[in-house]
Amino acid sequence: MADYTLKIRRFNPESGDAAYWQDFGIDLPPERSVLDGILQAKDREDASIGIRCSCRAAICGSCGVRINGKSRLACNTRIGEAAAEAAASNGGAVVVEPMGNMPVLKDLIVDMDAVHWKKVQRVVPWLLPEGPPPDREYLVPAEAMIDVTQSMACIHCGVCVSACLSLEVDPDFIGPAALAKAYRFVGDPRDGATEERLADLAEDPHGIYDCTHCFACIEVCPKDVAPMSQIMRLRRRATDDFEIKDRNNGYGHEQAFTTLIEKYGTLHEAQLLPRSFGDGSLLKSQISPHGLKNLIPAAPTAIRGLVSGKVSPRKALTHPKLPDQNQVRRIFKQIESKDERLELNLYIVGEAGEGEPEEQVGKEGVE
Ligand code: SF4
Ligand code: SF4
Ligand code: FES
């Protein structure tokens, strides 16, 4: 047994009072969870502490909170480890507060309906099969499902939603959990609306191109769903497979990135923006009405960069190539010479079975 202090964020909208912090002393073995600590405080000191929980085994997804500032499941976080973390940062108390990016209903309980579930509904989270249903069940080759297994592992805890930095600045962003759910259907061979789904998510200003690749969702997800990787898969399907030229210039941005890296080996920042508006081409962005329309509002940003000295005409016009740039080109050539893109699931581990290429099993994804 050891003594710990939990500093819990309290808020009761019915009281009319502002949120406040309250300390609770608990005694538990270090391997027990923060959720056990909260329940002990609730049991011994104040039955009115609001916390949502059920399975206590990281399955039901109901006990998402922020512990020492990090979004996670309370039942999946050892109290001893959280206390050691707290000792290193704030001198002792384990700080527990409700998840971010969602309105607080009471104490540690947030309104999942208002944000998480609304966003999941936004991506049409069910199969839209084409044609008449088969006489019996749909038969799907096992390997076709490997790619979606990772997104199927989501327990809808909302922890990634809480941690998402894009959602913090744009509450309308569809968000990591819902987009991971979207990939579950985009990657399902039974679905007949793949292109429509992708076009919808690409054209939405709060869709797949609103993610800033901050990796926060990957870091916090307790089920290794890696929502950001699912978003990248959606993008690849939209750009490479369907060549959806969206109004958010996501397609152009991807083309611009790859064109510049292939040419210079490092990112020529000054060309990234204009090339993005021209589907990767500098010339096209300057002569096509669509590119010009996008370039004009970007002009003040460029002027500010020049005035502040962040951008110099020399830097804007010239960009050094890597000394071994040919090696970068060789990598591009090698990847492009493959007939099929290799998308490996990060989730499946195990032995290669008969007939399965050994390198495709139990390995991190090559994307
Ligand atoms: S990687 Fe994208 S979706 Fe994930 S937390 Fe960051 S901004 Fe949000
Ligand atoms: S993707 Fe992970 S963190 Fe996000 S809701 Fe699903 S299980 Fe929770
Ligand atoms: S109580 Fe079910 S996931 Fe924590």
mmCIF file of C-alpha atoms and ligand atoms in Angstrom:
data_model
loop_
_atom_site.group_PDB
_atom_site.id
_atom_site.type_symbol
_atom_site.label_atom_id
_atom_site.label_comp_id
_atom_site.label_asym_id
_atom_site.label_seq_id
_atom_site.Cartn_x
_atom_site.Cartn_y
_atom_site.Cartn_z
ATOM 1 C CA MET A 1 0.000 0.000 0.000
ATOM 2 C CA ALA A 2 1.118 3.535 -0.627
ATOM 3 C CA ASP A 3 -0.404 6.924 -0.042
ATOM 4 C CA TYR A 4 -1.160 9.133 -3.018
ATOM 5 C CA THR A 5 -2.901 12.429 -3.558
ATOM 6 C CA LEU A 6 -5.394 12.865 -6.368
ATOM 7 C CA LYS A 7 -6.076 16.431 -7.446
ATOM 8 C CA ILE A 8 -9.438 16.217 -9.172
ATOM 9 C CA ARG A 9 -11.051 18.936 -11.253
ATOM 10 C CA ARG A 10 -14.584 19.418 -9.933
ATOM 11 C CA PHE A 11 -17.448 21.096 -11.750
ATOM 12 C CA ASN A 12 -21.154 20.941 -11.177
ATOM 13 C CA PRO A 13 -23.129 23.071 -13.645
ATOM 14 C CA GLU A 14 -26.192 22.928 -11.394
ATOM 15 C CA SER A 15 -24.378 24.699 -8.554
ATOM 16 C CA GLY A 16 -23.635 27.790 -10.622
ATOM 17 C CA ASP A 17 -20.074 27.793 -9.212
ATOM 18 C CA ALA A 18 -16.939 27.860 -11.334
ATOM 19 C CA ALA A 19 -14.800 24.728 -11.674
ATOM 20 C CA TYR A 20 -12.276 24.148 -8.879
ATOM 21 C CA TRP A 21 -9.614 21.653 -7.796
ATOM 22 C CA GLN A 22 -10.050 19.294 -4.848
ATOM 23 C CA ASP A 23 -7.413 17.026 -3.276
ATOM 24 C CA PHE A 24 -8.189 13.500 -2.110
ATOM 25 C CA GLY A 25 -5.822 11.224 -0.187
ATOM 26 C CA ILE A 26 -5.956 7.578 -1.233
ATOM 27 C CA ASP A 27 -4.038 4.450 -0.305
ATOM 28 C CA LEU A 28 -3.576 1.738 -2.906
ATOM 29 C CA PRO A 29 -0.844 -0.585 -4.160
ATOM 30 C CA PRO A 30 1.074 1.176 -6.970
ATOM 31 C CA GLU A 31 -0.052 -1.306 -9.622
ATOM 32 C CA ARG A 32 -3.716 -0.397 -9.141
ATOM 33 C CA SER A 33 -5.222 2.118 -11.532
ATOM 34 C CA VAL A 34 -5.999 5.809 -11.305
ATOM 35 C CA LEU A 35 -9.621 4.782 -11.770
ATOM 36 C CA ASP A 36 -9.367 2.644 -8.614
ATOM 37 C CA GLY A 37 -8.062 5.747 -6.854
ATOM 38 C CA ILE A 38 -10.964 7.891 -8.053
ATOM 39 C CA LEU A 39 -13.449 5.211 -7.005
ATOM 40 C CA GLN A 40 -11.799 4.959 -3.584
ATOM 41 C CA ALA A 41 -12.096 8.719 -3.081
ATOM 42 C CA LYS A 42 -15.706 8.502 -4.218
ATOM 43 C CA ASP A 43 -16.364 5.633 -1.842
ATOM 44 C CA ARG A 44 -14.601 7.045 1.209
ATOM 45 C CA GLU A 45 -14.813 10.795 0.913
ATOM 46 C CA ASP A 46 -17.278 12.198 -1.585
ATOM 47 C CA ALA A 47 -19.864 10.091 -3.372
ATOM 48 C CA SER A 48 -20.727 13.000 -5.642
ATOM 49 C CA ILE A 49 -17.494 12.801 -7.715
ATOM 50 C CA GLY A 50 -18.649 12.321 -11.292
ATOM 51 C CA ILE A 51 -16.727 9.695 -13.295
ATOM 52 C CA ARG A 52 -17.966 7.420 -16.079
ATOM 53 C CA CYS A 53 -16.650 3.856 -16.029
ATOM 54 C CA SER A 54 -17.730 0.289 -16.541
ATOM 55 C CA CYS A 55 -15.339 -2.513 -17.496
ATOM 56 C CA ARG A 56 -12.212 -1.344 -15.585
ATOM 57 C CA ALA A 57 -10.213 -3.296 -18.162
ATOM 58 C CA ALA A 58 -9.640 -0.872 -21.088
ATOM 59 C CA ILE A 59 -12.460 -2.421 -23.106
ATOM 60 C CA CYS A 60 -15.594 -0.316 -22.760
ATOM 61 C CA GLY A 61 -13.941 3.028 -23.521
ATOM 62 C CA SER A 62 -15.886 4.990 -20.914
ATOM 63 C CA CYS A 63 -13.213 6.231 -18.460
ATOM 64 C CA GLY A 64 -11.255 8.654 -20.661
ATOM 65 C CA VAL A 65 -9.797 11.561 -18.640
ATOM 66 C CA ARG A 66 -6.639 13.658 -18.626
ATOM 67 C CA ILE A 67 -4.046 12.530 -16.102
ATOM 68 C CA ASN A 68 -1.152 14.897 -15.483
ATOM 69 C CA GLY A 69 -2.248 16.722 -18.627
ATOM 70 C CA LYS A 70 -2.217 13.649 -20.895
ATOM 71 C CA SER A 71 -5.402 12.132 -22.303
ATOM 72 C CA ARG A 72 -5.774 8.455 -21.378
ATOM 73 C CA LEU A 73 -7.977 5.806 -19.844
ATOM 74 C CA ALA A 74 -8.085 6.031 -16.033
ATOM 75 C CA CYS A 75 -8.428 2.236 -15.731
ATOM 76 C CA ASN A 76 -5.385 1.682 -17.928
ATOM 77 C CA THR A 77 -3.038 3.983 -16.009
ATOM 78 C CA ARG A 78 -1.231 2.711 -12.940
ATOM 79 C CA ILE A 79 -1.475 5.010 -9.948
ATOM 80 C CA GLY A 80 2.178 4.399 -9.001
ATOM 81 C CA GLU A 81 3.377 5.421 -12.469
ATOM 82 C CA ALA A 82 1.103 8.466 -12.569
ATOM 83 C CA ALA A 83 2.400 9.520 -9.125
ATOM 84 C CA ALA A 84 6.025 9.147 -10.254
ATOM 85 C CA GLU A 85 5.238 11.254 -13.307
ATOM 86 C CA ALA A 86 3.550 13.862 -11.103
ATOM 87 C CA ALA A 87 6.488 13.895 -8.673
ATOM 88 C CA ALA A 88 8.798 14.758 -11.554
ATOM 89 C CA SER A 89 6.611 17.578 -12.829
ATOM 90 C CA ASN A 90 4.486 19.172 -10.105
ATOM 91 C CA GLY A 91 5.834 17.802 -6.861
ATOM 92 C CA GLY A 92 3.368 15.057 -6.089
ATOM 93 C CA ALA A 93 -0.390 15.128 -6.649
ATOM 94 C CA VAL A 94 -1.761 13.122 -9.569
ATOM 95 C CA VAL A 95 -3.803 15.664 -11.500
ATOM 96 C CA VAL A 96 -7.052 14.295 -12.967
ATOM 97 C CA GLU A 97 -9.271 16.431 -15.144
ATOM 98 C CA PRO A 98 -11.940 15.842 -17.802
ATOM 99 C CA MET A 99 -10.991 15.189 -21.427
ATOM 100 C CA GLY A 100 -10.414 18.179 -23.689
ATOM 101 C CA ASN A 101 -12.307 19.311 -26.791
ATOM 102 C CA MET A 102 -15.637 18.181 -25.325
ATOM 103 C CA PRO A 103 -18.031 20.073 -23.044
ATOM 104 C CA VAL A 104 -17.896 19.020 -19.392
ATOM 105 C CA LEU A 105 -21.172 17.672 -18.015
ATOM 106 C CA LYS A 106 -19.995 17.126 -14.449
ATOM 107 C CA ASP A 107 -16.556 16.705 -12.851
ATOM 108 C CA LEU A 108 -14.749 14.134 -15.056
ATOM 109 C CA ILE A 109 -17.697 13.364 -17.331
ATOM 110 C CA VAL A 110 -17.743 14.980 -20.781
ATOM 111 C CA ASP A 111 -20.487 15.148 -23.367
ATOM 112 C CA MET A 112 -19.386 12.494 -25.862
ATOM 113 C CA ASP A 113 -22.639 12.884 -27.841
ATOM 114 C CA ALA A 114 -22.027 16.549 -28.571
ATOM 115 C CA VAL A 115 -18.631 15.957 -30.171
ATOM 116 C CA HIS A 116 -17.369 12.405 -30.585
ATOM 117 C CA TRP A 117 -20.542 10.585 -31.551
ATOM 118 C CA LYS A 118 -21.771 13.476 -33.686
ATOM 119 C CA LYS A 119 -18.540 13.290 -35.679
ATOM 120 C CA VAL A 120 -18.735 9.516 -35.993
ATOM 121 C CA GLN A 121 -22.237 9.875 -37.418
ATOM 122 C CA ARG A 122 -20.879 12.445 -39.883
ATOM 123 C CA VAL A 123 -18.781 9.809 -41.682
ATOM 124 C CA VAL A 124 -21.746 7.439 -42.339
ATOM 125 C CA PRO A 125 -20.411 4.648 -40.106
ATOM 126 C CA TRP A 126 -22.059 1.724 -41.796
ATOM 127 C CA LEU A 127 -21.524 -0.269 -44.964
ATOM 128 C CA LEU A 128 -23.133 0.966 -48.161
ATOM 129 C CA PRO A 129 -22.974 -2.193 -50.278
ATOM 130 C CA GLU A 130 -23.575 -2.054 -53.999
ATOM 131 C CA GLY A 131 -26.072 -4.213 -55.880
ATOM 132 C CA PRO A 132 -28.520 -6.747 -54.488
ATOM 133 C CA PRO A 133 -27.486 -8.543 -51.311
ATOM 134 C CA PRO A 134 -26.040 -12.033 -51.826
ATOM 135 C CA ASP A 135 -28.200 -15.076 -51.046
ATOM 136 C CA ARG A 136 -26.085 -15.830 -48.036
ATOM 137 C CA GLU A 137 -23.398 -13.822 -46.242
ATOM 138 C CA TYR A 138 -20.903 -11.567 -48.030
ATOM 139 C CA LEU A 139 -17.695 -13.475 -48.548
ATOM 140 C CA VAL A 140 -14.625 -11.337 -48.006
ATOM 141 C CA PRO A 141 -11.098 -12.606 -48.536
ATOM 142 C CA ALA A 142 -9.295 -12.617 -45.193
ATOM 143 C CA GLU A 143 -6.406 -10.529 -46.531
ATOM 144 C CA ALA A 144 -8.844 -7.820 -47.635
ATOM 145 C CA MET A 145 -9.792 -7.255 -44.022
ATOM 146 C CA ILE A 146 -6.255 -6.989 -42.693
ATOM 147 C CA ASP A 147 -6.046 -3.386 -43.734
ATOM 148 C CA VAL A 148 -9.136 -2.355 -41.736
ATOM 149 C CA THR A 149 -8.508 -4.423 -38.605
ATOM 150 C CA GLN A 150 -6.585 -1.612 -37.012
ATOM 151 C CA SER A 151 -9.409 0.910 -37.342
ATOM 152 C CA MET A 152 -11.894 -1.728 -36.191
ATOM 153 C CA ALA A 153 -10.032 -1.953 -32.875
ATOM 154 C CA CYS A 154 -11.340 1.460 -31.792
ATOM 155 C CA ILE A 155 -13.271 1.375 -28.501
ATOM 156 C CA HIS A 156 -14.591 4.939 -28.954
ATOM 157 C CA CYS A 157 -13.094 6.238 -25.774
ATOM 158 C CA GLY A 158 -12.596 9.719 -27.270
ATOM 159 C CA VAL A 159 -9.051 9.953 -25.893
ATOM 160 C CA CYS A 160 -7.648 10.914 -29.303
ATOM 161 C CA VAL A 161 -10.412 13.490 -29.729
ATOM 162 C CA SER A 162 -9.370 14.982 -26.399
ATOM 163 C CA ALA A 163 -5.720 15.206 -27.477
ATOM 164 C CA CYS A 164 -6.235 16.454 -31.039
ATOM 165 C CA LEU A 165 -4.557 19.809 -31.606
ATOM 166 C CA SER A 166 -6.442 20.523 -34.836
ATOM 167 C CA LEU A 167 -9.750 20.063 -33.051
ATOM 168 C CA GLU A 168 -8.626 22.569 -30.482
ATOM 169 C CA VAL A 169 -8.314 25.274 -33.139
ATOM 170 C CA ASP A 170 -11.107 24.030 -35.396
ATOM 171 C CA PRO A 171 -13.930 22.380 -33.434
ATOM 172 C CA ASP A 172 -15.565 21.482 -36.762
ATOM 173 C CA PHE A 173 -12.663 19.215 -37.758
ATOM 174 C CA ILE A 174 -14.078 15.716 -38.197
ATOM 175 C CA GLY A 175 -11.304 14.490 -35.948
ATOM 176 C CA PRO A 176 -9.132 11.409 -35.480
ATOM 177 C CA ALA A 177 -11.626 8.858 -34.162
ATOM 178 C CA ALA A 178 -14.332 9.554 -36.758
ATOM 179 C CA LEU A 179 -11.816 9.596 -39.624
ATOM 180 C CA ALA A 180 -10.322 6.309 -38.426
ATOM 181 C CA LYS A 181 -13.879 4.972 -38.498
ATOM 182 C CA ALA A 182 -14.291 6.339 -42.035
ATOM 183 C CA TYR A 183 -11.269 4.313 -43.141
ATOM 184 C CA ARG A 184 -12.863 1.201 -41.710
ATOM 185 C CA PHE A 185 -15.502 1.478 -44.482
ATOM 186 C CA VAL A 186 -13.331 2.997 -47.209
ATOM 187 C CA GLY A 187 -10.979 0.036 -46.842
ATOM 188 C CA ASP A 188 -13.784 -2.548 -46.811
ATOM 189 C CA PRO A 189 -14.145 -4.272 -50.196
ATOM 190 C CA ARG A 190 -17.883 -4.745 -49.602
ATOM 191 C CA ASP A 191 -18.528 -1.012 -49.576
ATOM 192 C CA GLY A 192 -19.855 0.435 -52.818
ATOM 193 C CA ALA A 193 -19.431 4.130 -52.010
ATOM 194 C CA THR A 194 -15.651 4.359 -51.650
ATOM 195 C CA GLU A 195 -15.139 7.198 -54.102
ATOM 196 C CA GLU A 196 -18.127 9.185 -52.812
ATOM 197 C CA ARG A 197 -16.907 8.819 -49.241
ATOM 198 C CA LEU A 198 -13.410 9.959 -50.176
ATOM 199 C CA ALA A 199 -14.647 12.882 -52.262
ATOM 200 C CA ASP A 200 -16.863 13.975 -49.391
ATOM 201 C CA LEU A 201 -14.028 13.845 -46.844
ATOM 202 C CA ALA A 202 -11.558 15.525 -49.210
ATOM 203 C CA GLU A 203 -13.892 18.365 -50.181
ATOM 204 C CA ASP A 204 -14.948 19.096 -46.603
ATOM 205 C CA PRO A 205 -12.806 21.997 -45.304
ATOM 206 C CA HIS A 206 -12.834 20.215 -41.940
ATOM 207 C CA GLY A 207 -12.078 16.805 -43.425
ATOM 208 C CA ILE A 208 -8.969 14.741 -44.116
ATOM 209 C CA TYR A 209 -6.800 17.741 -45.014
ATOM 210 C CA ASP A 210 -7.494 19.491 -41.724
ATOM 211 C CA CYS A 211 -5.161 17.139 -39.818
ATOM 212 C CA THR A 212 -1.757 18.671 -39.106
ATOM 213 C CA HIS A 213 0.169 15.382 -38.533
ATOM 214 C CA CYS A 214 0.927 16.224 -34.926
ATOM 215 C CA PHE A 215 0.955 12.517 -33.930
ATOM 216 C CA ALA A 216 -0.900 13.258 -30.655
ATOM 217 C CA CYS A 217 -3.702 10.806 -31.498
ATOM 218 C CA ILE A 218 -1.205 8.044 -32.259
ATOM 219 C CA GLU A 219 0.609 8.679 -29.018
ATOM 220 C CA VAL A 220 -2.461 8.538 -26.752
ATOM 221 C CA CYS A 221 -4.669 5.859 -28.338
ATOM 222 C CA PRO A 222 -4.906 2.942 -25.898
ATOM 223 C CA LYS A 223 -5.753 0.481 -28.676
ATOM 224 C CA ASP A 224 -3.036 1.347 -31.204
ATOM 225 C CA VAL A 225 -5.582 2.402 -33.777
ATOM 226 C CA ALA A 226 -3.119 5.087 -34.953
ATOM 227 C CA PRO A 227 -5.858 7.415 -36.215
ATOM 228 C CA MET A 228 -3.385 9.672 -38.025
ATOM 229 C CA SER A 229 -2.182 6.697 -40.085
ATOM 230 C CA GLN A 230 -5.791 5.968 -41.052
ATOM 231 C CA ILE A 231 -6.181 9.596 -42.125
ATOM 232 C CA MET A 232 -3.031 9.281 -44.243
ATOM 233 C CA ARG A 233 -4.495 6.150 -45.837
ATOM 234 C CA LEU A 234 -7.683 8.061 -46.652
ATOM 235 C CA ARG A 235 -5.554 10.753 -48.270
ATOM 236 C CA ARG A 236 -3.580 8.251 -50.303
ATOM 237 C CA ARG A 237 -6.738 6.589 -51.529
ATOM 238 C CA ALA A 238 -8.214 10.002 -52.415
ATOM 239 C CA THR A 239 -5.129 11.302 -54.228
ATOM 240 C CA ASP A 240 -3.406 8.244 -55.707
ATOM 241 C CA ASP A 241 -6.312 5.908 -56.366
ATOM 242 C CA PHE A 242 -9.069 8.352 -57.294
ATOM 243 C CA GLU A 243 -7.109 11.522 -58.118
ATOM 244 C CA ILE A 244 -9.677 13.651 -56.339
ATOM 245 C CA LYS A 245 -8.665 17.264 -56.943
ATOM 246 C CA ASP A 246 -10.327 18.837 -53.969
ATOM 247 C CA ARG A 247 -11.057 22.482 -53.341
ATOM 248 C CA ASN A 248 -8.826 22.390 -50.238
ATOM 249 C CA ASN A 249 -5.777 21.794 -52.466
ATOM 250 C CA GLY A 250 -4.958 18.606 -50.565
ATOM 251 C CA TYR A 251 -4.209 16.830 -53.841
ATOM 252 C CA GLY A 252 -2.031 19.711 -55.035
ATOM 253 C CA HIS A 253 -0.209 19.904 -51.704
ATOM 254 C CA GLU A 254 0.692 16.231 -51.839
ATOM 255 C CA GLN A 255 1.864 16.554 -55.434
ATOM 256 C CA ALA A 256 3.896 19.662 -54.521
ATOM 257 C CA PHE A 257 5.576 17.857 -51.625
ATOM 258 C CA THR A 258 6.581 14.837 -53.666
ATOM 259 C CA THR A 259 7.663 16.883 -56.705
ATOM 260 C CA LEU A 260 9.887 19.107 -54.556
ATOM 261 C CA ILE A 261 11.455 16.273 -52.602
ATOM 262 C CA GLU A 262 12.117 14.351 -55.783
ATOM 263 C CA LYS A 263 13.777 17.419 -57.304
ATOM 264 C CA TYR A 264 15.662 18.895 -54.352
ATOM 265 C CA GLY A 265 15.771 16.232 -51.629
ATOM 266 C CA THR A 266 14.585 18.783 -49.055
ATOM 267 C CA LEU A 267 11.526 20.991 -49.006
ATOM 268 C CA HIS A 268 11.694 24.182 -51.055
ATOM 269 C CA GLU A 269 9.309 26.053 -48.757
ATOM 270 C CA ALA A 270 8.935 29.082 -51.026
ATOM 271 C CA GLN A 271 7.596 26.904 -53.816
ATOM 272 C CA LEU A 272 5.410 24.684 -51.670
ATOM 273 C CA LEU A 273 2.496 27.075 -51.400
ATOM 274 C CA PRO A 274 2.241 28.141 -55.070
ATOM 275 C CA ARG A 275 2.842 24.608 -56.328
ATOM 276 C CA SER A 276 0.092 23.320 -54.022
ATOM 277 C CA PHE A 277 -2.398 25.542 -55.833
ATOM 278 C CA GLY A 278 -1.279 24.217 -59.208
ATOM 279 C CA ASP A 279 -1.580 20.472 -58.514
ATOM 280 C CA GLY A 280 2.172 20.358 -57.904
ATOM 281 C CA SER A 281 3.113 22.575 -60.859
ATOM 282 C CA LEU A 282 4.510 26.066 -60.340
ATOM 283 C CA LEU A 283 3.544 27.194 -63.816
ATOM 284 C CA LYS A 284 0.005 25.880 -63.571
ATOM 285 C CA SER A 285 -0.593 27.710 -60.314
ATOM 286 C CA GLN A 286 0.341 30.970 -62.004
ATOM 287 C CA ILE A 287 -1.741 30.586 -65.119
ATOM 288 C CA SER A 288 -4.768 28.513 -64.180
ATOM 289 C CA PRO A 289 -7.766 30.516 -62.910
ATOM 290 C CA HIS A 290 -8.079 28.146 -59.925
ATOM 291 C CA GLY A 291 -4.401 28.548 -58.976
ATOM 292 C CA LEU A 292 -4.468 32.311 -59.433
ATOM 293 C CA LYS A 293 -7.608 32.594 -57.334
ATOM 294 C CA ASN A 294 -5.810 30.854 -54.480
ATOM 295 C CA LEU A 295 -2.516 32.678 -54.920
ATOM 296 C CA ILE A 296 -3.971 36.176 -54.655
ATOM 297 C CA PRO A 297 -5.158 35.850 -51.006
ATOM 298 C CA ALA A 298 -1.772 34.276 -50.136
ATOM 299 C CA ALA A 299 0.133 37.347 -51.409
ATOM 300 C CA PRO A 300 -0.041 39.314 -48.099
ATOM 301 C CA THR A 301 1.540 36.320 -46.266
ATOM 302 C CA ALA A 302 4.409 36.281 -48.752
ATOM 303 C CA ILE A 303 4.866 40.056 -48.429
ATOM 304 C CA ARG A 304 4.877 39.805 -44.599
ATOM 305 C CA GLY A 305 7.552 37.086 -44.855
ATOM 306 C CA LEU A 306 9.691 39.320 -47.087
ATOM 307 C CA VAL A 307 9.250 42.387 -44.858
ATOM 308 C CA SER A 308 10.081 40.468 -41.658
ATOM 309 C CA GLY A 309 13.152 38.928 -43.311
ATOM 310 C CA LYS A 310 11.805 35.386 -42.870
ATOM 311 C CA VAL A 311 11.860 34.989 -46.624
ATOM 312 C CA SER A 312 14.549 36.541 -48.804
ATOM 313 C CA PRO A 313 14.263 36.842 -52.600
ATOM 314 C CA ARG A 314 17.417 34.709 -52.885
ATOM 315 C CA LYS A 315 15.956 31.974 -50.667
ATOM 316 C CA ALA A 316 12.627 32.183 -52.477
ATOM 317 C CA LEU A 317 14.190 31.759 -55.898
ATOM 318 C CA THR A 318 16.988 29.325 -55.215
ATOM 319 C CA HIS A 319 17.124 26.171 -53.179
ATOM 320 C CA PRO A 320 20.143 23.912 -52.876
ATOM 321 C CA LYS A 321 19.872 20.288 -53.921
ATOM 322 C CA LEU A 322 21.163 17.604 -51.615
ATOM 323 C CA PRO A 323 24.655 16.526 -52.618
ATOM 324 C CA ASP A 324 23.434 12.935 -53.049
ATOM 325 C CA GLN A 325 20.135 13.884 -54.640
ATOM 326 C CA ASN A 326 20.402 11.043 -57.139
ATOM 327 C CA GLN A 327 19.863 8.597 -54.308
ATOM 328 C CA VAL A 328 16.560 10.289 -53.450
ATOM 329 C CA ARG A 329 15.525 10.000 -57.107
ATOM 330 C CA ARG A 330 16.490 6.349 -57.078
ATOM 331 C CA ILE A 331 14.186 5.727 -54.089
ATOM 332 C CA PHE A 332 11.341 7.482 -55.920
ATOM 333 C CA LYS A 333 11.949 5.392 -59.039
ATOM 334 C CA GLN A 334 12.049 2.182 -57.073
ATOM 335 C CA ILE A 335 8.790 2.931 -55.274
ATOM 336 C CA GLU A 336 7.045 4.052 -58.441
ATOM 337 C CA SER A 337 8.154 0.964 -60.340
ATOM 338 C CA LYS A 338 5.981 -1.206 -58.068
ATOM 339 C CA ASP A 339 2.696 -2.255 -59.604
ATOM 340 C CA GLU A 340 0.814 -2.097 -56.341
ATOM 341 C CA ARG A 341 1.154 0.031 -53.265
ATOM 342 C CA LEU A 342 2.000 -2.054 -50.236
ATOM 343 C CA GLU A 343 -0.272 -1.087 -47.333
ATOM 344 C CA LEU A 344 0.525 -3.119 -44.286
ATOM 345 C CA ASN A 345 -1.487 -3.116 -41.140
ATOM 346 C CA LEU A 346 0.416 -2.041 -38.061
ATOM 347 C CA TYR A 347 -1.793 -4.097 -35.840
ATOM 348 C CA ILE A 348 -1.552 -7.665 -37.026
ATOM 349 C CA VAL A 349 1.249 -9.684 -35.518
ATOM 350 C CA GLY A 350 1.952 -13.345 -35.973
ATOM 351 C CA GLU A 351 3.656 -15.956 -38.074
ATOM 352 C CA ALA A 352 3.506 -16.082 -41.824
ATOM 353 C CA GLY A 353 1.075 -18.782 -42.879
ATOM 354 C CA GLU A 354 1.310 -21.000 -45.902
ATOM 355 C CA GLY A 355 1.246 -18.978 -49.101
ATOM 356 C CA GLU A 356 1.748 -15.680 -47.309
ATOM 357 C CA PRO A 357 4.798 -13.637 -48.109
ATOM 358 C CA GLU A 358 6.763 -13.682 -44.880
ATOM 359 C CA GLU A 359 7.689 -10.017 -44.940
ATOM 360 C CA GLN A 360 4.024 -8.968 -44.913
ATOM 361 C CA VAL A 361 3.239 -10.402 -41.519
ATOM 362 C CA GLY A 362 3.930 -8.875 -38.155
ATOM 363 C CA LYS A 363 5.720 -5.883 -39.562
ATOM 364 C CA GLU A 364 5.165 -2.181 -39.260
ATOM 365 C CA GLY A 365 3.446 -0.627 -42.254
ATOM 366 C CA VAL A 366 5.265 0.508 -45.328
ATOM 367 C CA GLU A 367 3.185 3.370 -46.541
HETATM 368 S S1 SF4 B 1 -2.398 13.811 -36.073
HETATM 369 FE FE1 SF4 B 1 -4.133 14.915 -36.948
HETATM 370 S S2 SF4 B 1 -5.945 13.881 -36.182
HETATM 371 FE FE2 SF4 B 1 -4.202 13.189 -34.933
HETATM 372 S S3 SF4 B 1 -4.240 14.536 -33.159
HETATM 373 FE FE3 SF4 B 1 -2.862 15.486 -34.656
HETATM 374 S S4 SF4 B 1 -4.132 16.875 -35.868
HETATM 375 FE FE4 SF4 B 1 -5.507 15.516 -34.727
HETATM 376 S S1 SF4 B 2 -8.983 5.802 -32.042
HETATM 377 FE FE1 SF4 B 2 -8.085 5.096 -30.107
HETATM 378 S S2 SF4 B 2 -8.141 6.890 -28.787
HETATM 379 FE FE2 SF4 B 2 -9.471 7.328 -30.495
HETATM 380 S S3 SF4 B 2 -11.502 6.752 -29.777
HETATM 381 FE FE3 SF4 B 2 -10.654 4.960 -30.836
HETATM 382 S S4 SF4 B 2 -9.638 3.762 -29.258
HETATM 383 FE FE4 SF4 B 2 -10.021 5.770 -28.367
HETATM 384 S S1 FES B 3 -13.612 1.484 -17.416
HETATM 385 FE FE1 FES B 3 -13.841 0.566 -19.381
HETATM 386 S S2 FES B 3 -12.225 1.397 -20.495
HETATM 387 FE FE2 FES B 3 -11.866 2.106 -18.495
#
